Amino acid sequence: MSGTGNGEVGAVAFVEIHQLYGRQSHLIDEGFAAEWAATFTETGEFHSPSYPAPVVGTAALTEFARAFFTAASTAGEAHRHVLTNILIDRIGEDELAVRAYLQIIATRIGGDSRLVRFTTVTDRVVRAGGQWRIARRAVRRDDSGGRGAGGDTAA
């Protein structure tokens, strides 16, 4: 696969990125909005065709995560983010390109589970303050019909 980076990452960075994505999923699903927003840089961006406009900056990301959790709770559902097939390319010493598949599953309290959407996530991840943080996330819904490797068709 070409066009996403110029090098592979070592085992330590690989594990750190998996931890970041796992932590991020648990935080938003459990309603820890500020903590979820802190997994982004202070000027982090979230672009998704599922929402009317990009979400930029810590305050807006916090409110976005809070609204996501509240909407699920109001609907009587628990939502789960399931990231798989994480592909990491090194762009620079402190910058990575990460692609992954993201499923959002909704489970009705006392009921069945259903797939809400299946997407491809394309992130630019940077080391900030000694920690990996997401600087820009672009989400492409699989039902969008586009194939763009950069995920920018979703913004």
Short mmCIF file of C-alpha atoms in Angstrom, two decimals:
data_model
loop_
_atom_site.label_atom_id
_atom_site.label_comp_id
_atom_site.label_asym_id
_atom_site.label_seq_id
_atom_site.Cartn_x
_atom_site.Cartn_y
_atom_site.Cartn_z
CA MET A 1 0.00 0.00 0.00
CA SER A 2 1.46 3.35 -0.91
CA GLY A 3 0.82 6.98 -0.25
CA THR A 4 0.39 6.87 3.52
CA GLY A 5 3.94 6.99 4.84
CA ASN A 6 7.56 6.20 4.35
CA GLY A 7 8.33 3.68 7.03
CA GLU A 8 7.23 1.10 9.48
CA VAL A 9 7.11 1.64 13.20
CA GLY A 10 8.76 -0.43 15.89
CA ALA A 11 7.04 -2.58 18.48
CA VAL A 12 6.94 0.13 21.15
CA ALA A 13 5.17 2.69 18.94
CA PHE A 14 2.85 -0.05 17.66
CA VAL A 15 1.76 -0.93 21.21
CA GLU A 16 1.46 2.74 22.20
CA ILE A 17 -0.86 3.42 19.26
CA HIS A 18 -2.99 0.37 20.04
CA GLN A 19 -3.26 1.57 23.65
CA LEU A 20 -4.24 5.07 22.47
CA TYR A 21 -7.01 3.69 20.26
CA GLY A 22 -8.26 1.28 22.91
CA ARG A 23 -8.28 4.01 25.56
CA GLN A 24 -10.03 6.42 23.22
CA SER A 25 -12.78 3.90 22.44
CA HIS A 26 -13.44 3.11 26.09
CA LEU A 27 -13.44 6.79 27.07
CA ILE A 28 -16.07 7.94 24.57
CA ASP A 29 -18.21 4.83 25.13
CA GLU A 30 -18.18 5.30 28.91
CA GLY A 31 -18.94 9.03 28.84
CA PHE A 32 -15.51 10.44 29.73
CA ALA A 33 -15.76 13.32 27.26
CA ALA A 34 -12.90 15.53 28.49
CA GLU A 35 -10.56 12.56 28.74
CA TRP A 36 -11.51 11.47 25.21
CA ALA A 37 -10.85 14.98 23.89
CA ALA A 38 -7.43 14.91 25.58
CA THR A 39 -6.41 12.05 23.25
CA PHE A 40 -6.30 14.74 20.53
CA THR A 41 -3.88 17.65 20.33
CA GLU A 42 -5.20 20.99 21.62
CA THR A 43 -6.04 21.97 18.05
CA GLY A 44 -7.08 18.45 17.04
CA GLU A 45 -9.58 18.01 14.21
CA PHE A 46 -12.36 15.46 13.72
CA HIS A 47 -13.89 15.29 10.22
CA SER A 48 -16.81 12.97 9.52
CA PRO A 49 -19.66 12.95 7.04
CA SER A 50 -21.93 11.67 9.84
CA TYR A 51 -21.84 15.14 11.42
CA PRO A 52 -22.62 18.55 9.90
CA ALA A 53 -19.22 20.22 10.40
CA PRO A 54 -15.66 19.43 11.47
CA VAL A 55 -15.03 19.48 15.21
CA VAL A 56 -11.85 21.38 16.09
CA GLY A 57 -10.13 22.05 19.43
CA THR A 58 -10.38 20.61 22.92
CA ALA A 59 -13.61 22.36 23.98
CA ALA A 60 -15.49 21.39 20.81
CA LEU A 61 -14.16 17.80 20.95
CA THR A 62 -15.27 17.52 24.60
CA GLU A 63 -18.77 18.72 23.73
CA PHE A 64 -18.90 16.36 20.74
CA ALA A 65 -18.02 13.35 22.91
CA ARG A 66 -20.49 14.43 25.59
CA ALA A 67 -23.27 14.72 22.99
CA PHE A 68 -22.41 11.29 21.51
CA PHE A 69 -22.70 9.60 24.91
CA THR A 70 -25.85 11.54 25.85
CA ALA A 71 -27.59 10.63 22.58
CA ALA A 72 -26.88 6.93 23.13
CA SER A 73 -28.08 7.09 26.74
CA THR A 74 -31.24 8.98 25.77
CA ALA A 75 -31.97 6.31 23.15
CA GLY A 76 -31.61 3.62 25.82
CA GLU A 77 -28.51 2.20 24.16
CA ALA A 78 -24.89 1.48 24.92
CA HIS A 79 -22.58 2.31 22.01
CA ARG A 80 -19.22 0.66 21.44
CA HIS A 81 -16.40 1.72 19.14
CA VAL A 82 -14.54 -1.31 17.76
CA LEU A 83 -11.29 -0.48 15.93
CA THR A 84 -9.59 -3.21 13.93
CA ASN A 85 -6.99 -3.68 11.20
CA ILE A 86 -4.83 -0.83 12.48
CA LEU A 87 -2.13 0.07 9.94
CA ILE A 88 0.63 2.44 11.07
CA ASP A 89 3.19 4.21 8.86
CA ARG A 90 5.94 6.49 10.13
CA ILE A 91 5.89 9.93 8.51
CA GLY A 92 8.62 11.42 10.70
CA GLU A 93 10.25 10.91 14.08
CA ASP A 94 7.20 12.27 15.91
CA GLU A 95 4.49 11.83 13.28
CA LEU A 96 2.53 8.79 12.12
CA ALA A 97 -0.18 8.05 9.58
CA VAL A 98 -2.70 5.57 10.97
CA ARG A 99 -5.58 3.86 9.19
CA ALA A 100 -8.10 1.56 10.82
CA TYR A 101 -11.55 0.14 10.38
CA LEU A 102 -14.09 1.41 12.90
CA GLN A 103 -17.39 -0.24 13.67
CA ILE A 104 -19.91 1.45 15.92
CA ILE A 105 -22.19 -1.08 17.59
CA ALA A 106 -25.36 -0.08 19.47
CA THR A 107 -26.91 -2.39 22.04
CA ARG A 108 -30.41 -1.61 23.24
CA ILE A 109 -30.51 -1.96 27.03
CA GLY A 110 -32.07 -5.40 27.50
CA GLY A 111 -32.14 -5.95 23.75
CA ASP A 112 -30.19 -6.86 20.67
CA SER A 113 -27.08 -5.30 19.18
CA ARG A 114 -26.91 -3.72 15.74
CA LEU A 115 -24.21 -2.25 13.55
CA VAL A 116 -24.71 1.52 13.38
CA ARG A 117 -22.00 2.14 10.79
CA PHE A 118 -18.77 0.79 9.43
CA THR A 119 -16.08 3.34 8.58
CA THR A 120 -12.45 3.81 7.71
CA VAL A 121 -10.52 6.15 9.98
CA THR A 122 -7.45 7.97 8.68
CA ASP A 123 -5.46 9.80 11.35
CA ARG A 124 -2.39 11.99 11.56
CA VAL A 125 -0.90 11.18 14.95
CA VAL A 126 1.86 13.26 16.54
CA ARG A 127 3.92 13.02 19.69
CA ALA A 128 2.96 15.93 21.96
CA GLY A 129 4.23 16.24 25.52
CA GLY A 130 5.79 12.78 25.27
CA GLN A 131 2.46 11.14 24.33
CA TRP A 132 0.94 10.17 21.00
CA ARG A 133 -2.07 12.39 20.22
CA ILE A 134 -4.38 12.63 17.23
CA ALA A 135 -3.86 15.87 15.30
CA ARG A 136 -6.40 15.14 12.57
CA ARG A 137 -8.97 12.40 12.10
CA ALA A 138 -10.86 11.91 8.84
CA VAL A 139 -13.66 9.35 8.78
CA ARG A 140 -15.03 7.81 5.61
CA ARG A 141 -18.28 5.89 5.82
CA ASP A 142 -18.27 2.66 3.85
CA ASP A 143 -21.65 3.59 2.38
CA SER A 144 -20.17 6.77 0.86
CA GLY A 145 -18.97 4.93 -2.22
CA GLY A 146 -15.59 6.73 -2.19
CA ARG A 147 -12.30 4.91 -1.88
CA GLY A 148 -9.81 7.72 -1.11
CA ALA A 149 -6.78 6.47 0.79
CA GLY A 150 -6.43 9.76 2.61
CA GLY A 151 -9.93 9.70 4.00
CA ASP A 152 -10.44 13.29 2.86
CA THR A 153 -13.50 12.32 0.86
CA ALA A 154 -15.24 12.23 4.24
CA ALA A 155 -14.39 15.68 5.46
#
